[in-house]
JSON list of C-alpha atoms in Angstrom, two decimals:
[
{"chain": "A", "resi": 1105, "resn": "UNK", "atom": "CA", "xyz": [-23.60, 10.18, -10.04]},
{"chain": "A", "resi": 1106, "resn": "UNK", "atom": "CA", "xyz": [-21.08, 8.65, -7.63]},
{"chain": "A", "resi": 1107, "resn": "UNK", "atom": "CA", "xyz": [-18.72, 11.02, -5.84]},
{"chain": "A", "resi": 1108, "resn": "UNK", "atom": "CA", "xyz": [-14.99, 10.46, -6.22]},
{"chain": "A", "resi": 1109, "resn": "UNK", "atom": "CA", "xyz": [-14.12, 12.60, -3.19]},
{"chain": "A", "resi": 1110, "resn": "UNK", "atom": "CA", "xyz": [-12.47, 10.14, -0.75]},
{"chain": "A", "resi": 1111, "resn": "UNK", "atom": "CA", "xyz": [-14.05, 11.88, 2.25]},
{"chain": "A", "resi": 1112, "resn": "UNK", "atom": "CA", "xyz": [-17.55, 11.59, 0.76]},
{"chain": "A", "resi": 1113, "resn": "UNK", "atom": "CA", "xyz": [-17.33, 7.90, -0.13]},
{"chain": "A", "resi": 1114, "resn": "UNK", "atom": "CA", "xyz": [-18.16, 5.12, 2.32]},
{"chain": "A", "resi": 1115, "resn": "UNK", "atom": "CA", "xyz": [-15.57, 2.47, 3.08]},
{"chain": "A", "resi": 1116, "resn": "UNK", "atom": "CA", "xyz": [-15.50, -0.11, 0.28]},
{"chain": "A", "resi": 1117, "resn": "UNK", "atom": "CA", "xyz": [-16.69, -3.64, 0.99]},
{"chain": "A", "resi": 1118, "resn": "UNK", "atom": "CA", "xyz": [-14.53, -6.69, 0.34]},
{"chain": "A", "resi": 1119, "resn": "UNK", "atom": "CA", "xyz": [-16.63, -7.25, -2.79]},
{"chain": "A", "resi": 1120, "resn": "UNK", "atom": "CA", "xyz": [-15.88, -3.67, -3.94]},
{"chain": "A", "resi": 1121, "resn": "UNK", "atom": "CA", "xyz": [-12.16, -4.24, -3.37]},
{"chain": "A", "resi": 1122, "resn": "UNK", "atom": "CA", "xyz": [-12.24, -7.56, -5.22]},
{"chain": "A", "resi": 1123, "resn": "UNK", "atom": "CA", "xyz": [-13.92, -5.78, -8.15]},
{"chain": "A", "resi": 1124, "resn": "UNK", "atom": "CA", "xyz": [-11.20, -3.10, -8.03]},
{"chain": "A", "resi": 1125, "resn": "UNK", "atom": "CA", "xyz": [-8.60, -5.86, -8.24]},
{"chain": "A", "resi": 1126, "resn": "UNK", "atom": "CA", "xyz": [-10.36, -7.44, -11.22]},
{"chain": "A", "resi": 1127, "resn": "UNK", "atom": "CA", "xyz": [-10.60, -4.12, -13.07]},
{"chain": "A", "resi": 1128, "resn": "UNK", "atom": "CA", "xyz": [-6.97, -3.34, -12.25]},
{"chain": "A", "resi": 1129, "resn": "UNK", "atom": "CA", "xyz": [-5.87, -6.78, -13.46]},
{"chain": "A", "resi": 1130, "resn": "UNK", "atom": "CA", "xyz": [-7.69, -6.31, -16.77]},
{"chain": "A", "resi": 1131, "resn": "UNK", "atom": "CA", "xyz": [-6.10, -2.89, -17.24]},
{"chain": "A", "resi": 1132, "resn": "UNK", "atom": "CA", "xyz": [-2.61, -4.13, -16.33]},
{"chain": "A", "resi": 1133, "resn": "UNK", "atom": "CA", "xyz": [-2.90, -7.20, -18.58]},
{"chain": "A", "resi": 1134, "resn": "UNK", "atom": "CA", "xyz": [-3.65, -4.83, -21.45]},
{"chain": "A", "resi": 1135, "resn": "UNK", "atom": "CA", "xyz": [-0.63, -2.67, -20.65]},
{"chain": "A", "resi": 1136, "resn": "UNK", "atom": "CA", "xyz": [1.65, -5.69, -20.30]},
{"chain": "A", "resi": 1137, "resn": "UNK", "atom": "CA", "xyz": [0.41, -7.06, -23.63]},
{"chain": "A", "resi": 1138, "resn": "UNK", "atom": "CA", "xyz": [1.09, -3.73, -25.36]},
{"chain": "A", "resi": 1139, "resn": "UNK", "atom": "CA", "xyz": [4.61, -3.67, -23.89]},
{"chain": "A", "resi": 1140, "resn": "UNK", "atom": "CA", "xyz": [5.11, -7.36, -24.73]},
{"chain": "A", "resi": 1141, "resn": "UNK", "atom": "CA", "xyz": [5.94, -8.16, -21.10]},
{"chain": "A", "resi": 1142, "resn": "UNK", "atom": "CA", "xyz": [4.99, -11.52, -19.58]},
{"chain": "A", "resi": 1143, "resn": "UNK", "atom": "CA", "xyz": [3.69, -11.46, -16.04]},
{"chain": "A", "resi": 1144, "resn": "UNK", "atom": "CA", "xyz": [1.44, -13.35, -13.66]},
{"chain": "A", "resi": 1145, "resn": "UNK", "atom": "CA", "xyz": [-1.05, -11.27, -11.70]},
{"chain": "A", "resi": 1146, "resn": "UNK", "atom": "CA", "xyz": [-2.08, -12.06, -8.15]},
{"chain": "A", "resi": 1147, "resn": "UNK", "atom": "CA", "xyz": [-5.02, -10.29, -6.51]},
{"chain": "A", "resi": 1148, "resn": "UNK", "atom": "CA", "xyz": [-5.62, -9.89, -2.80]},
{"chain": "A", "resi": 1149, "resn": "UNK", "atom": "CA", "xyz": [-7.47, -7.68, -0.32]},
{"chain": "A", "resi": 1150, "resn": "UNK", "atom": "CA", "xyz": [-5.41, -6.45, 2.65]},
{"chain": "A", "resi": 1151, "resn": "UNK", "atom": "CA", "xyz": [-6.01, -3.74, 5.22]},
{"chain": "A", "resi": 1152, "resn": "UNK", "atom": "CA", "xyz": [-8.96, -2.26, 3.35]},
{"chain": "A", "resi": 1153, "resn": "UNK", "atom": "CA", "xyz": [-7.14, -2.06, 0.01]},
{"chain": "A", "resi": 1154, "resn": "UNK", "atom": "CA", "xyz": [-6.99, -4.07, -3.17]},
{"chain": "A", "resi": 1155, "resn": "UNK", "atom": "CA", "xyz": [-3.45, -5.42, -3.74]},
{"chain": "A", "resi": 1156, "resn": "UNK", "atom": "CA", "xyz": [-2.32, -6.39, -7.20]},
{"chain": "A", "resi": 1157, "resn": "UNK", "atom": "CA", "xyz": [1.08, -7.95, -7.73]},
{"chain": "A", "resi": 1158, "resn": "UNK", "atom": "CA", "xyz": [2.78, -8.76, -11.00]},
{"chain": "A", "resi": 1159, "resn": "UNK", "atom": "CA", "xyz": [5.49, -11.42, -10.98]},
{"chain": "A", "resi": 1160, "resn": "UNK", "atom": "CA", "xyz": [7.50, -13.04, -13.74]},
{"chain": "A", "resi": 1161, "resn": "UNK", "atom": "CA", "xyz": [10.71, -14.92, -14.36]},
{"chain": "A", "resi": 1162, "resn": "UNK", "atom": "CA", "xyz": [10.99, -12.88, -17.57]},
{"chain": "A", "resi": 1163, "resn": "UNK", "atom": "CA", "xyz": [13.72, -10.22, -17.37]},
{"chain": "A", "resi": 1164, "resn": "UNK", "atom": "CA", "xyz": [11.49, -7.77, -19.26]},
{"chain": "A", "resi": 1165, "resn": "UNK", "atom": "CA", "xyz": [9.45, -7.20, -16.09]},
{"chain": "A", "resi": 1166, "resn": "UNK", "atom": "CA", "xyz": [12.49, -5.56, -14.49]},
{"chain": "A", "resi": 1167, "resn": "UNK", "atom": "CA", "xyz": [12.05, -2.68, -16.93]},
{"chain": "A", "resi": 1168, "resn": "UNK", "atom": "CA", "xyz": [8.90, -1.62, -15.06]},
{"chain": "A", "resi": 1169, "resn": "UNK", "atom": "CA", "xyz": [9.77, -2.70, -11.51]},
{"chain": "A", "resi": 1170, "resn": "UNK", "atom": "CA", "xyz": [11.67, 0.45, -10.51]},
{"chain": "A", "resi": 1171, "resn": "UNK", "atom": "CA", "xyz": [9.75, 1.95, -7.52]},
{"chain": "A", "resi": 1172, "resn": "UNK", "atom": "CA", "xyz": [9.15, 5.28, -9.31]},
{"chain": "A", "resi": 1173, "resn": "UNK", "atom": "CA", "xyz": [7.80, 3.47, -12.37]},
{"chain": "A", "resi": 1174, "resn": "UNK", "atom": "CA", "xyz": [5.59, 1.28, -10.18]},
{"chain": "A", "resi": 1175, "resn": "UNK", "atom": "CA", "xyz": [4.24, 4.42, -8.47]},
{"chain": "A", "resi": 1176, "resn": "UNK", "atom": "CA", "xyz": [3.33, 5.90, -11.87]},
{"chain": "A", "resi": 1177, "resn": "UNK", "atom": "CA", "xyz": [1.74, 2.63, -13.03]},
{"chain": "A", "resi": 1178, "resn": "UNK", "atom": "CA", "xyz": [-0.18, 2.45, -9.76]},
{"chain": "A", "resi": 1179, "resn": "UNK", "atom": "CA", "xyz": [-1.61, 5.94, -10.32]},
{"chain": "A", "resi": 1180, "resn": "UNK", "atom": "CA", "xyz": [-2.61, 5.07, -13.91]},
{"chain": "A", "resi": 1181, "resn": "UNK", "atom": "CA", "xyz": [-4.21, 1.85, -12.67]},
{"chain": "A", "resi": 1182, "resn": "UNK", "atom": "CA", "xyz": [-6.08, 3.70, -9.92]},
{"chain": "A", "resi": 1183, "resn": "UNK", "atom": "CA", "xyz": [-7.45, 6.11, -12.53]},
{"chain": "A", "resi": 1184, "resn": "UNK", "atom": "CA", "xyz": [-8.56, 3.20, -14.73]},
{"chain": "A", "resi": 1185, "resn": "UNK", "atom": "CA", "xyz": [-10.29, 1.57, -11.75]},
{"chain": "A", "resi": 1186, "resn": "UNK", "atom": "CA", "xyz": [-11.95, 4.83, -10.78]},
{"chain": "A", "resi": 1187, "resn": "UNK", "atom": "CA", "xyz": [-13.14, 5.31, -14.36]},
{"chain": "A", "resi": 1188, "resn": "UNK", "atom": "CA", "xyz": [-14.73, 1.83, -14.37]},
{"chain": "A", "resi": 1189, "resn": "UNK", "atom": "CA", "xyz": [-16.16, 1.78, -10.83]},
{"chain": "A", "resi": 1190, "resn": "UNK", "atom": "CA", "xyz": [-16.92, 5.44, -10.19]},
{"chain": "A", "resi": 1191, "resn": "UNK", "atom": "CA", "xyz": [-15.12, 5.12, -6.83]},
{"chain": "A", "resi": 1192, "resn": "UNK", "atom": "CA", "xyz": [-11.80, 6.52, -5.61]},
{"chain": "A", "resi": 1193, "resn": "UNK", "atom": "CA", "xyz": [-9.30, 3.67, -5.44]},
{"chain": "A", "resi": 1194, "resn": "UNK", "atom": "CA", "xyz": [-6.48, 3.19, -2.93]},
{"chain": "A", "resi": 1195, "resn": "UNK", "atom": "CA", "xyz": [-5.20, -0.01, -4.55]},
{"chain": "A", "resi": 1196, "resn": "UNK", "atom": "CA", "xyz": [-1.58, -0.99, -4.13]},
{"chain": "A", "resi": 1197, "resn": "UNK", "atom": "CA", "xyz": [0.46, -2.28, -7.05]},
{"chain": "A", "resi": 1198, "resn": "UNK", "atom": "CA", "xyz": [3.61, -4.35, -6.63]},
{"chain": "A", "resi": 1199, "resn": "UNK", "atom": "CA", "xyz": [5.71, -5.25, -9.64]},
{"chain": "A", "resi": 1200, "resn": "UNK", "atom": "CA", "xyz": [8.48, -7.80, -9.27]},
{"chain": "A", "resi": 1201, "resn": "UNK", "atom": "CA", "xyz": [8.85, -7.23, -5.53]},
{"chain": "A", "resi": 1202, "resn": "UNK", "atom": "CA", "xyz": [9.23, -3.46, -5.89]},
{"chain": "A", "resi": 1203, "resn": "UNK", "atom": "CA", "xyz": [7.36, -2.86, -2.63]},
{"chain": "A", "resi": 1204, "resn": "UNK", "atom": "CA", "xyz": [9.96, -4.88, -0.69]},
{"chain": "A", "resi": 1205, "resn": "UNK", "atom": "CA", "xyz": [12.75, -2.92, -2.39]},
{"chain": "A", "resi": 1206, "resn": "UNK", "atom": "CA", "xyz": [11.05, 0.38, -1.49]},
{"chain": "A", "resi": 1207, "resn": "UNK", "atom": "CA", "xyz": [10.54, -0.71, 2.12]},
{"chain": "A", "resi": 1208, "resn": "UNK", "atom": "CA", "xyz": [14.26, -1.48, 2.37]},
{"chain": "A", "resi": 1209, "resn": "UNK", "atom": "CA", "xyz": [15.04, 1.99, 0.96]},
{"chain": "A", "resi": 1210, "resn": "UNK", "atom": "CA", "xyz": [12.72, 3.57, 3.51]},
{"chain": "A", "resi": 1211, "resn": "UNK", "atom": "CA", "xyz": [14.35, 1.58, 6.33]},
{"chain": "A", "resi": 1212, "resn": "UNK", "atom": "CA", "xyz": [17.72, 3.04, 5.24]},
{"chain": "A", "resi": 1213, "resn": "UNK", "atom": "CA", "xyz": [16.22, 6.56, 5.29]},
{"chain": "A", "resi": 1214, "resn": "UNK", "atom": "CA", "xyz": [14.92, 5.97, 8.82]},
{"chain": "A", "resi": 1215, "resn": "UNK", "atom": "CA", "xyz": [18.32, 4.56, 9.87]},
{"chain": "A", "resi": 1216, "resn": "UNK", "atom": "CA", "xyz": [20.01, 7.72, 8.52]},
{"chain": "A", "resi": 1217, "resn": "UNK", "atom": "CA", "xyz": [17.53, 9.82, 10.49]},
{"chain": "A", "resi": 1218, "resn": "UNK", "atom": "CA", "xyz": [18.32, 7.79, 13.62]},
{"chain": "A", "resi": 1219, "resn": "UNK", "atom": "CA", "xyz": [22.01, 8.56, 13.08]},
{"chain": "A", "resi": 1220, "resn": "UNK", "atom": "CA", "xyz": [21.18, 12.30, 13.03]},
{"chain": "A", "resi": 1221, "resn": "UNK", "atom": "CA", "xyz": [19.18, 11.89, 16.23]},
{"chain": "A", "resi": 1222, "resn": "UNK", "atom": "CA", "xyz": [22.11, 9.99, 17.78]},
{"chain": "A", "resi": 1223, "resn": "UNK", "atom": "CA", "xyz": [24.35, 12.93, 16.87]},
{"chain": "A", "resi": 1224, "resn": "UNK", "atom": "CA", "xyz": [22.12, 15.26, 18.90]},
{"chain": "A", "resi": 1225, "resn": "UNK", "atom": "CA", "xyz": [19.49, 16.50, 16.46]},
{"chain": "A", "resi": 1226, "resn": "UNK", "atom": "CA", "xyz": [16.09, 16.98, 18.13]},
{"chain": "A", "resi": 1227, "resn": "UNK", "atom": "CA", "xyz": [14.30, 15.78, 15.00]},
{"chain": "A", "resi": 1228, "resn": "UNK", "atom": "CA", "xyz": [14.99, 14.55, 11.49]},
{"chain": "A", "resi": 1229, "resn": "UNK", "atom": "CA", "xyz": [12.89, 15.28, 8.40]},
{"chain": "A", "resi": 1230, "resn": "UNK", "atom": "CA", "xyz": [12.51, 12.80, 5.58]},
{"chain": "A", "resi": 1231, "resn": "UNK", "atom": "CA", "xyz": [11.79, 13.73, 1.95]},
{"chain": "A", "resi": 1232, "resn": "UNK", "atom": "CA", "xyz": [8.25, 14.09, 0.63]},
{"chain": "A", "resi": 1233, "resn": "UNK", "atom": "CA", "xyz": [6.61, 10.79, -0.26]},
{"chain": "A", "resi": 1234, "resn": "UNK", "atom": "CA", "xyz": [3.28, 9.15, -0.99]},
{"chain": "A", "resi": 1235, "resn": "UNK", "atom": "CA", "xyz": [0.76, 8.37, 1.74]},
{"chain": "A", "resi": 1236, "resn": "UNK", "atom": "CA", "xyz": [1.54, 4.66, 1.43]},
{"chain": "A", "resi": 1237, "resn": "UNK", "atom": "CA", "xyz": [5.26, 5.29, 1.85]},
{"chain": "A", "resi": 1238, "resn": "UNK", "atom": "CA", "xyz": [4.61, 7.59, 4.82]},
{"chain": "A", "resi": 1239, "resn": "UNK", "atom": "CA", "xyz": [2.53, 4.82, 6.40]},
{"chain": "A", "resi": 1240, "resn": "UNK", "atom": "CA", "xyz": [5.46, 2.44, 5.96]},
{"chain": "A", "resi": 1241, "resn": "UNK", "atom": "CA", "xyz": [7.79, 5.02, 7.54]},
{"chain": "A", "resi": 1242, "resn": "UNK", "atom": "CA", "xyz": [5.41, 5.41, 10.51]},
{"chain": "A", "resi": 1243, "resn": "UNK", "atom": "CA", "xyz": [5.43, 1.61, 10.95]},
{"chain": "A", "resi": 1244, "resn": "UNK", "atom": "CA", "xyz": [9.24, 1.42, 10.69]},
{"chain": "A", "resi": 1245, "resn": "UNK", "atom": "CA", "xyz": [9.63, 4.33, 13.12]},
{"chain": "A", "resi": 1246, "resn": "UNK", "atom": "CA", "xyz": [7.29, 2.69, 15.64]},
{"chain": "A", "resi": 1247, "resn": "UNK", "atom": "CA", "xyz": [9.34, -0.51, 15.41]},
{"chain": "A", "resi": 1248, "resn": "UNK", "atom": "CA", "xyz": [12.41, 1.57, 16.33]},
{"chain": "A", "resi": 1249, "resn": "UNK", "atom": "CA", "xyz": [10.62, 3.34, 19.23]},
{"chain": "A", "resi": 1250, "resn": "UNK", "atom": "CA", "xyz": [10.54, 6.67, 17.42]},
{"chain": "A", "resi": 1251, "resn": "UNK", "atom": "CA", "xyz": [7.75, 9.23, 17.21]},
{"chain": "A", "resi": 1252, "resn": "UNK", "atom": "CA", "xyz": [6.76, 10.10, 13.63]},
{"chain": "A", "resi": 1253, "resn": "UNK", "atom": "CA", "xyz": [4.46, 12.82, 12.36]},
{"chain": "A", "resi": 1254, "resn": "UNK", "atom": "CA", "xyz": [3.56, 13.95, 8.86]},
{"chain": "A", "resi": 1255, "resn": "UNK", "atom": "CA", "xyz": [3.60, 17.61, 7.86]},
{"chain": "A", "resi": 1256, "resn": "UNK", "atom": "CA", "xyz": [2.89, 19.59, 4.71]},
{"chain": "A", "resi": 1257, "resn": "UNK", "atom": "CA", "xyz": [0.27, 19.46, 2.01]},
{"chain": "A", "resi": 1258, "resn": "UNK", "atom": "CA", "xyz": [-0.21, 17.37, -1.12]},
{"chain": "A", "resi": 1259, "resn": "UNK", "atom": "CA", "xyz": [3.07, 16.54, -2.88]},
{"chain": "A", "resi": 1260, "resn": "UNK", "atom": "CA", "xyz": [5.09, 18.33, -0.17]},
{"chain": "A", "resi": 1261, "resn": "UNK", "atom": "CA", "xyz": [3.81, 16.06, 2.65]},
{"chain": "A", "resi": 1262, "resn": "UNK", "atom": "CA", "xyz": [6.74, 14.54, 4.53]},
{"chain": "A", "resi": 1263, "resn": "UNK", "atom": "CA", "xyz": [7.52, 12.76, 7.78]},
{"chain": "A", "resi": 1264, "resn": "UNK", "atom": "CA", "xyz": [9.47, 14.11, 10.75]},
{"chain": "A", "resi": 1265, "resn": "UNK", "atom": "CA", "xyz": [11.02, 11.68, 13.25]},
{"chain": "A", "resi": 1266, "resn": "UNK", "atom": "CA", "xyz": [12.06, 12.25, 16.85]},
{"chain": "A", "resi": 1267, "resn": "UNK", "atom": "CA", "xyz": [12.89, 10.21, 19.93]},
{"chain": "A", "resi": 1268, "resn": "UNK", "atom": "CA", "xyz": [9.96, 9.09, 22.08]}
]
């Protein structure tokens, strides 16, 4: 039996990640068919993760491109991949450019935190978010010469920013 504990599983190979992408694509095609939504799927492997993006000129894709909806679809897709492969999946799903939209939202959150720091605060806490979003915040903070650290457990994990 294969363990699904992320700490107990070795790093996936490129072939493993490509298989994750294929399984995810099959699952997502089924969901899109059920919802009668047209979309083109693109698979990639980046930074040790399978990336699956869904794009379409069809306006119906917008119904599922809200970042919160994409996060939920990503979790369902990860579970489907895990069920098929027996391995924990860290795949990233992007629907209609939702990841770019979410990055812009996170940049605005960091900018608001910078404003608090400019007003004299010693640190600024951001809301709880997923590990992927926290990673983006850490990258954005580093680009702005800020120090960022994550605190809390599970769904309460959040990022705190301060000046370097």
